[in-house]
XYZ file of C-alpha atoms in Angstrom:
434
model
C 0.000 0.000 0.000
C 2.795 2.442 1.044
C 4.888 1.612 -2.314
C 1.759 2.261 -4.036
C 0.162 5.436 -2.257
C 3.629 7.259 -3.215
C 4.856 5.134 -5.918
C 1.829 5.749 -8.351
C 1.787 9.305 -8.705
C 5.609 9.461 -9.271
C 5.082 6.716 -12.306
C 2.215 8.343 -13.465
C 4.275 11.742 -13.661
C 6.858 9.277 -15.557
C 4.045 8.384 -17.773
C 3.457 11.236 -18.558
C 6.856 12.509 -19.421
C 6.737 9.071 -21.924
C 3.911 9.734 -23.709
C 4.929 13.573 -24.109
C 8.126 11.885 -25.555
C 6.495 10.025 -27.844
C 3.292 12.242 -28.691
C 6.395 14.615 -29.861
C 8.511 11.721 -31.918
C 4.967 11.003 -33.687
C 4.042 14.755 -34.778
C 7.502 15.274 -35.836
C 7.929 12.070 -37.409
C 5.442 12.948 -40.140
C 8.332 15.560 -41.318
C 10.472 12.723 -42.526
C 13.540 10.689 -41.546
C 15.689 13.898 -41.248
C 13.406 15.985 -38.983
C 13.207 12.679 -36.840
C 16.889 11.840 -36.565
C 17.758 15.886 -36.147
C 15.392 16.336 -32.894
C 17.024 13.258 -31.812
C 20.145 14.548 -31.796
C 19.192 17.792 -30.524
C 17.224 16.236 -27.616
C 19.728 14.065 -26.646
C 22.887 16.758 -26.559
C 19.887 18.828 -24.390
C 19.909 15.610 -22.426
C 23.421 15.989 -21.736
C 23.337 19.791 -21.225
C 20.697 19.174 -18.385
C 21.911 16.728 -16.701
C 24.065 18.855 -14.937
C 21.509 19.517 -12.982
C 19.452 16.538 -12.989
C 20.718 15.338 -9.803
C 19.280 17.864 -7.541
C 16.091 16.821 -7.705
C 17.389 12.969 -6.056
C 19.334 15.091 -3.704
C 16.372 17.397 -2.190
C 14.614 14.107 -2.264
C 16.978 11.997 -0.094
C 17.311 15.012 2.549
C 14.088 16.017 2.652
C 12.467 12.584 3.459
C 15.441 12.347 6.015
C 14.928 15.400 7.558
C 11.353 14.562 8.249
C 11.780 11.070 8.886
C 14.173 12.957 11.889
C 11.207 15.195 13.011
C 12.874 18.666 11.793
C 9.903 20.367 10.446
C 10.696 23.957 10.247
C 14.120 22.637 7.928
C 12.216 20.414 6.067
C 12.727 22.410 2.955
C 15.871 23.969 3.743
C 17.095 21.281 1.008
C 14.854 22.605 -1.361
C 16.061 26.403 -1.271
C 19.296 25.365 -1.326
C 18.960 23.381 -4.822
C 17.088 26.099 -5.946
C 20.124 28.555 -5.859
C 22.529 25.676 -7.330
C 20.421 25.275 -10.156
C 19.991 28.720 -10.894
C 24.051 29.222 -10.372
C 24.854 26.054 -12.789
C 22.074 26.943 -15.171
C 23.298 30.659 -16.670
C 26.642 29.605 -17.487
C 25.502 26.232 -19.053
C 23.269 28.021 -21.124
C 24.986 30.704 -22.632
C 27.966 27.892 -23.805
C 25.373 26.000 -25.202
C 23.538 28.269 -26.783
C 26.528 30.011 -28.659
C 28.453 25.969 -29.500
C 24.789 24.502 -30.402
C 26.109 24.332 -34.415
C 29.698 22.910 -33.342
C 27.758 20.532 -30.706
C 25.255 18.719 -32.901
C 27.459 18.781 -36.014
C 30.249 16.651 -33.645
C 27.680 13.915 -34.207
C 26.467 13.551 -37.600
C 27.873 14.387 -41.027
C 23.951 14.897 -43.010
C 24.147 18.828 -43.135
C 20.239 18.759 -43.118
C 20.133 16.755 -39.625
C 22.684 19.222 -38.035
C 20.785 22.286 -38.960
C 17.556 20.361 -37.745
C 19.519 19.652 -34.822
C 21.290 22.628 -33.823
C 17.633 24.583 -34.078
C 16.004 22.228 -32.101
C 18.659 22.370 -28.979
C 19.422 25.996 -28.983
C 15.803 25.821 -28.162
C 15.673 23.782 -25.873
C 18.831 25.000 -23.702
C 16.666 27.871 -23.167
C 14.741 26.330 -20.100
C 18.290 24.275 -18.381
C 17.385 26.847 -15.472
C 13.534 25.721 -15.017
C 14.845 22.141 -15.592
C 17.057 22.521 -12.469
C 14.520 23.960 -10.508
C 11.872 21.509 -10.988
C 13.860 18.620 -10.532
C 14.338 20.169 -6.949
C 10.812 20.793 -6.447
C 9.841 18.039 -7.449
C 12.133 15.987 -4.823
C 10.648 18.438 -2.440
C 7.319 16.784 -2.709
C 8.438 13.592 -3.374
C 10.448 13.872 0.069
C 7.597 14.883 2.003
C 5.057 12.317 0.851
C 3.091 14.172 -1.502
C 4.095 12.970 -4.860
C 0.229 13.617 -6.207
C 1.230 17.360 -6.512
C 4.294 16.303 -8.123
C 1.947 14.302 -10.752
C -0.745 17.461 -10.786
C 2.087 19.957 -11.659
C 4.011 17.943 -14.389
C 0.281 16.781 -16.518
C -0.560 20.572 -16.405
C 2.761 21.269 -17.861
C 2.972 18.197 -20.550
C -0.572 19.664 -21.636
C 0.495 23.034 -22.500
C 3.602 21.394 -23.968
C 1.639 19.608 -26.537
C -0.640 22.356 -27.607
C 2.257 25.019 -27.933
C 4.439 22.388 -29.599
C 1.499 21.063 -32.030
C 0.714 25.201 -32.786
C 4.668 26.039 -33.280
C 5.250 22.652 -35.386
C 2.393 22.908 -37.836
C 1.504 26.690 -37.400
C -1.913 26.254 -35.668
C -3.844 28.407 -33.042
C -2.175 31.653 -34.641
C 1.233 30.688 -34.071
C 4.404 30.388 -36.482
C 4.851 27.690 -38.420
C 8.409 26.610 -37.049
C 8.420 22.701 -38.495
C 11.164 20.820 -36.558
C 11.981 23.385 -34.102
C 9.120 24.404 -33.038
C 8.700 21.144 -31.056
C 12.120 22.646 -28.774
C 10.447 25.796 -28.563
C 7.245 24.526 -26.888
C 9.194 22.302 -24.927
C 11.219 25.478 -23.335
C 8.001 27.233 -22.933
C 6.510 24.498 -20.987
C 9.166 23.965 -18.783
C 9.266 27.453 -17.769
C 6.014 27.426 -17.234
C 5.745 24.667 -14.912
C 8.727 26.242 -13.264
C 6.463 29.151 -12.114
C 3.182 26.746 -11.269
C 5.650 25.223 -8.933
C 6.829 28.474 -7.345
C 3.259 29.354 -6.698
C 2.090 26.391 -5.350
C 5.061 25.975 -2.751
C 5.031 29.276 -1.728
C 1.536 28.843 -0.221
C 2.372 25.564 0.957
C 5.750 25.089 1.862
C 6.699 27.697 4.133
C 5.547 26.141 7.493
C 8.463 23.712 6.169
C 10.783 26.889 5.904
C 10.292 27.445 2.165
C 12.089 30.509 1.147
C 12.436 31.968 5.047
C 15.910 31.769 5.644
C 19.112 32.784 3.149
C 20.247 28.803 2.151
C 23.360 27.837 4.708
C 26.786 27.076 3.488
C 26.749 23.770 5.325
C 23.575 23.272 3.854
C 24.577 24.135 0.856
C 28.019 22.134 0.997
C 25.620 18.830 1.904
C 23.718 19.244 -1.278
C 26.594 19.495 -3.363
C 28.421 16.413 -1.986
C 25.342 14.323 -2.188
C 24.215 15.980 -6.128
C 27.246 16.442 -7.582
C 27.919 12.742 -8.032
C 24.506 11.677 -9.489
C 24.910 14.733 -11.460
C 28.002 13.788 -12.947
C 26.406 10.075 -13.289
C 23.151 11.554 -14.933
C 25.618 13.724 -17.216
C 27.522 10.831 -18.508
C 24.784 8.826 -18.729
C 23.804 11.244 -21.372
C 26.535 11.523 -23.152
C 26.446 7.769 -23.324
C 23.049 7.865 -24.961
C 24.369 10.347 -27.002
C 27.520 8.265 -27.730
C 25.468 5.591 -28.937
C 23.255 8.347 -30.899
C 26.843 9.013 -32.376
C 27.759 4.896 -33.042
C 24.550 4.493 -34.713
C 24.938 7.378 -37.044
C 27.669 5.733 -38.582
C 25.616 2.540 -39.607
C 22.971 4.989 -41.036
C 20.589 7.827 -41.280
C 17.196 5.349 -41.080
C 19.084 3.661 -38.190
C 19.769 6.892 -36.454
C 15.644 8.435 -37.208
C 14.590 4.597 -36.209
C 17.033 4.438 -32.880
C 15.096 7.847 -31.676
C 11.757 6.326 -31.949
C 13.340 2.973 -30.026
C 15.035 5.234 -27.280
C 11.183 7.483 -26.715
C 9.750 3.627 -26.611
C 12.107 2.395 -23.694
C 11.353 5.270 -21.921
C 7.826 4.134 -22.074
C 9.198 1.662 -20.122
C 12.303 2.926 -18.206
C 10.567 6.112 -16.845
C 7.830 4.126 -14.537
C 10.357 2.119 -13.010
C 12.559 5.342 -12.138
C 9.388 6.499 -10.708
C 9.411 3.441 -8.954
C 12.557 3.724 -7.326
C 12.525 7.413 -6.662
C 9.441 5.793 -4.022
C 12.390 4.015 -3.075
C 14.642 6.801 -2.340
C 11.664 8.149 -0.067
C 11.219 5.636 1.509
C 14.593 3.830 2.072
C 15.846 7.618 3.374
C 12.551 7.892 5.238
C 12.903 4.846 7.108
C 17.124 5.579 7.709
C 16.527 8.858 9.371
C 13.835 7.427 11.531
C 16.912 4.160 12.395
C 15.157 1.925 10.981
C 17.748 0.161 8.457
C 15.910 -3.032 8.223
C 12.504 -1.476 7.532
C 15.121 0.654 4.598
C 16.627 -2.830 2.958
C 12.822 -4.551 2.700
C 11.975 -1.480 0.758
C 14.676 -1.702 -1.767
C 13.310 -5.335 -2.321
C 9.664 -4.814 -2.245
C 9.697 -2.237 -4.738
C 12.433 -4.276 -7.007
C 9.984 -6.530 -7.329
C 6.422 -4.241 -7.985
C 8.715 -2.822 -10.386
C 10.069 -6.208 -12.445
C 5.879 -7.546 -12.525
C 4.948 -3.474 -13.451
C 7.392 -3.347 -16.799
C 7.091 -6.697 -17.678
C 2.913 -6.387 -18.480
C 3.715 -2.870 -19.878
C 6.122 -4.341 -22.077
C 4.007 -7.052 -23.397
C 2.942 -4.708 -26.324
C 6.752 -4.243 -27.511
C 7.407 -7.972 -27.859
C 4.251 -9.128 -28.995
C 3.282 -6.620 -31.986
C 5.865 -4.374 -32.484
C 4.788 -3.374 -36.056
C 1.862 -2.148 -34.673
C 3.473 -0.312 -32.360
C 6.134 1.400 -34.613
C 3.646 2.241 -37.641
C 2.311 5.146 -34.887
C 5.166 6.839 -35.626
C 6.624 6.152 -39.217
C 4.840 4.212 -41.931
C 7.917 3.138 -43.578
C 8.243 -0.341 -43.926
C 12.137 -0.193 -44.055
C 12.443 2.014 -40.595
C 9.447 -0.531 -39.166
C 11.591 -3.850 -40.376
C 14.752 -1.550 -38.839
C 12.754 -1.276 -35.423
C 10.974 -4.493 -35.324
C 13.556 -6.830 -33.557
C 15.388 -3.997 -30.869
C 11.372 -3.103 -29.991
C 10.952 -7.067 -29.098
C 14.303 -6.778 -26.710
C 13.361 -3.382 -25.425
C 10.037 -5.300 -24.127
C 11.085 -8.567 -22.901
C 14.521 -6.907 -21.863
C 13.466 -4.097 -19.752
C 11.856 -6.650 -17.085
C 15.484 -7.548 -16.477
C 16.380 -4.290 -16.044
C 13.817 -3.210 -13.078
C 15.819 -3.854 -10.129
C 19.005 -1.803 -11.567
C 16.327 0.732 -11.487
C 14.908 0.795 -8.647
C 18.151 -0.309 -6.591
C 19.862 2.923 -8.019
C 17.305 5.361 -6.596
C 17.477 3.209 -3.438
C 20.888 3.355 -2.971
C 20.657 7.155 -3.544
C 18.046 7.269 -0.849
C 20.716 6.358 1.562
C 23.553 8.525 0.293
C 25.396 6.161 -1.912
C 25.961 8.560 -4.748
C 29.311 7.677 -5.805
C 29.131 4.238 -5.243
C 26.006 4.588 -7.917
C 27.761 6.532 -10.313
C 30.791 4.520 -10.172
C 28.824 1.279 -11.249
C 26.971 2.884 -13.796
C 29.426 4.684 -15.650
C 31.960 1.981 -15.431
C 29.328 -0.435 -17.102
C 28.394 2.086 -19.640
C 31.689 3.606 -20.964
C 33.970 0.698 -19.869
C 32.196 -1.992 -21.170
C 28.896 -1.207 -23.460
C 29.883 1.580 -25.847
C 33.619 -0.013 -26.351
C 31.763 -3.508 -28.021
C 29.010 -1.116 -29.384
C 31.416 0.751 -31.524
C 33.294 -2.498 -32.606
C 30.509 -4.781 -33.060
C 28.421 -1.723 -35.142
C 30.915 0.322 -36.844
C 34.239 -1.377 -37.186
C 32.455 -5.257 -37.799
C 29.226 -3.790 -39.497
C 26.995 -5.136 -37.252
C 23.392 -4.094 -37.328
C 21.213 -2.254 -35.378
C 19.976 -5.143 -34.000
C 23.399 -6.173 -32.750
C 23.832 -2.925 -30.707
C 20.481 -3.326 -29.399
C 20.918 -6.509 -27.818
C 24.266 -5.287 -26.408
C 22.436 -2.507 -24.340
C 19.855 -4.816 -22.946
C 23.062 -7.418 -21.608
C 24.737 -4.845 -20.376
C 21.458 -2.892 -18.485
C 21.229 -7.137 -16.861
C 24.634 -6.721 -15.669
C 24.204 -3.428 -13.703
C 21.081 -5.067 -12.312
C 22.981 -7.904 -10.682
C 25.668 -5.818 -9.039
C 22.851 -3.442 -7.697
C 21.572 -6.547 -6.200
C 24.813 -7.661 -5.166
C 25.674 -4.496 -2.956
C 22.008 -4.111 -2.098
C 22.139 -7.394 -0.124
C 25.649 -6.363 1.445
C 24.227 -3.369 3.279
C 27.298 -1.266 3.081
C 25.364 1.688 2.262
C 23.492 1.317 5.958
C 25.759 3.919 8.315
C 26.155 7.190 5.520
C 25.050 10.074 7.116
C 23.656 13.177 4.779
């Protein structure tokens, strides 16, 4: 019941974020195999751009729940202010380099001149908003922390509405607006974000300050916490993304269908990946929750319990991948040679992602109890050491297929699962303070 009273809003926020993903991919899609493989480039070196600050929102999470799992009510969102200034500090400079490299950025990843300027559009667009990124990533681990992950939920489907209207308007030039094509999907993406930045600022304002919401200047020892919890899952969460974006790069060199096909695939396991994130980030609550109160037995059954609501949650909703993928893929692209393309990663993506639950949820546990760099270590090492190395030589340098590099993600994602379970059952993460 508890996994599910704060679990099921976080998913369905993840949900939410999916569909947007793929509602986008679809409207887009109908401009082509260029338009499709430029705003996945574009999206994906935005991916990397905001990851930087990405991790605050698991660090407010983690001390929040464990400041009120201590009882400290009045500093209950001391966390939160002080994310708030780090994003806004990270954000400015990020975005200015960004926004003035965006050509040099995209072009380092393809050679089709009509994907980079696609591309480069598209993400100096979207760079626009790495500020209101940041800052609702921290409120949202404010709410998350506290138990209240149905605001959390409210907030983000307000947001991903307005997203699709002003994206569908700026794409195709309806409700008054200008027709944009490609880009126009970045712009209403910025737009959005900002504006849920400010829905969240409203709402917290009225309802937050008994918690100390914007009462007191943030604390450098507050502040110095937050940065030695964030900074490593914001360094993980950074080359995470430039591992997708790696593999964005790997696949480029097979081909352009690959590369439009492979965006479509990536929106599709997020389908999947996102819920059981959403999962786990109940985990972090609850695992932190459960710490700070000293309970650390109460904190290891969680990491299991939701491991396994997670593995029985992704393997029904990937049932659809595996068992008609054409179906699935003709949403987005009716040609046959991108749907034979995506057929065959789609059926690993479903039966595959099952597999991958507990390195999902176990990382968002782990976080929960302060294990940042132990997280980051394990997932970068798997990613960089050992996934994109055989990628490159079993797709570019053997000319292996799509297919090949597919199947290589999903053994490597099984991998990281076992280790997680591995130093889940150890309990070395039990005694680190935040």
């Amino acid at each position: 019941k508890s996994i599910g009273v704060l679990g099921l809003p976080i998913m369905g926020g993840m949900l939410s974020q999916s569909l947007l993903n793929l509602v986008d991919a679809a409207m887009v899609g109908s401009l082509g195999s260029q338009a499709l493989a430029g705003i996945g480039l574009g999206s994906y070196a935005n991916f990397m751009a905001v990851a930087l600050v990405m991790g605050l929102g698991a660090g407010v999470q983690a001390m929040v729940a464990r400041r009120k799992g201590e009882g400290s009510n009045e500093l209950i969102a001391a966390p939160l202010n002080e994310g708030l200034l780090i994003a806004l500090l990270l954000a400015l400079p990020l975005t200015l380099l960004c926004w003035l490299q965006a050509d040099n950025i995209i072009r380092l990843l393809a050679d089709d001149p009509a994907v980079v300027s696609i591309g480069a559009n598209y993400f100096q667009w979207r760079i626009l908003a790495i500020a209101a990124v940041g800052c609702n990533f921290a409120f949202r681990g404010y709410w998350n922390g506290i138990h209240r992950s149905g605001m959390y939920l409210q907030i983000l489907i307000v947001t991903h509405l307005v997203n699709i209207l002003i994206s569908y308007g700026l794409i195709f030039g309806r409700f008054g607006m200008p027709e944009l094509g490609p880009e126009g999907s970045g712009l209403g993406t910025a737009i959005a974000m900002l504006f849920g930045s400010a829905l969240y600022f409203v709402i917290t304002w009225y309802a937050g300050r008994e918690h100390g919401f914007l009462r007191a200047r943030p604390r450098w020892h507050g502040i110095s916490a937050m940065l030695r919890l964030s900074i490593p899952n914001s360094l993980q969460q950074f080359f995470f993304a430039s591992g997708i974006t790696m593999l964005f790069w790997i696949i480029a060199q097979i081909g352009t269908n690959e590369l439009a096909i492979a965006h479509v695939l990536v929106n599709l396991a997020l389908f999947l990946i996102l819920p059981g994130v959403g999962l786990g980030m109940a985990a972090t609550t609850l695992v932190s929750h459960s710490l700070g109160a000293r309970k650390p037995d109460d904190a290891y059954r969680w990491g299991w319990d939701v491991a396994r609501v997670a593995i029985v949650t992704l393997f029904l909703m990937g049932m659809p991948f595996w068992l008609a993928p054409q179906l699935v893929l003709s949403i987005f692209t009716q040609d046959p040679q991108l749907i034979a393309l995506g057929e065959w990663p789609l059926r690993i993506t479903g039966i595959g992602m099952s597999l991958d639950a507990t390195a999902l949820v176990l990382t968002q546990a782990l976080l929960g109890a302060g294990a940042s760099r132990t997280v980051m270590s394990v997932n970068l090492g798997s990613q960089w050491l050992i996934f994109l190395p055989c990628a490159y030589v079993v797709g570019p340098v053997m000319g292996g297929s799509l297919l090949a590099v597919w199947l290589l993600q999903s053994l490597y994602r099984c991998l990281t699962s076992v280790i997680f379970a591995i130093m889940w059952r150890r309990r070395g993460w039990v005694g680190i303070k935040l």
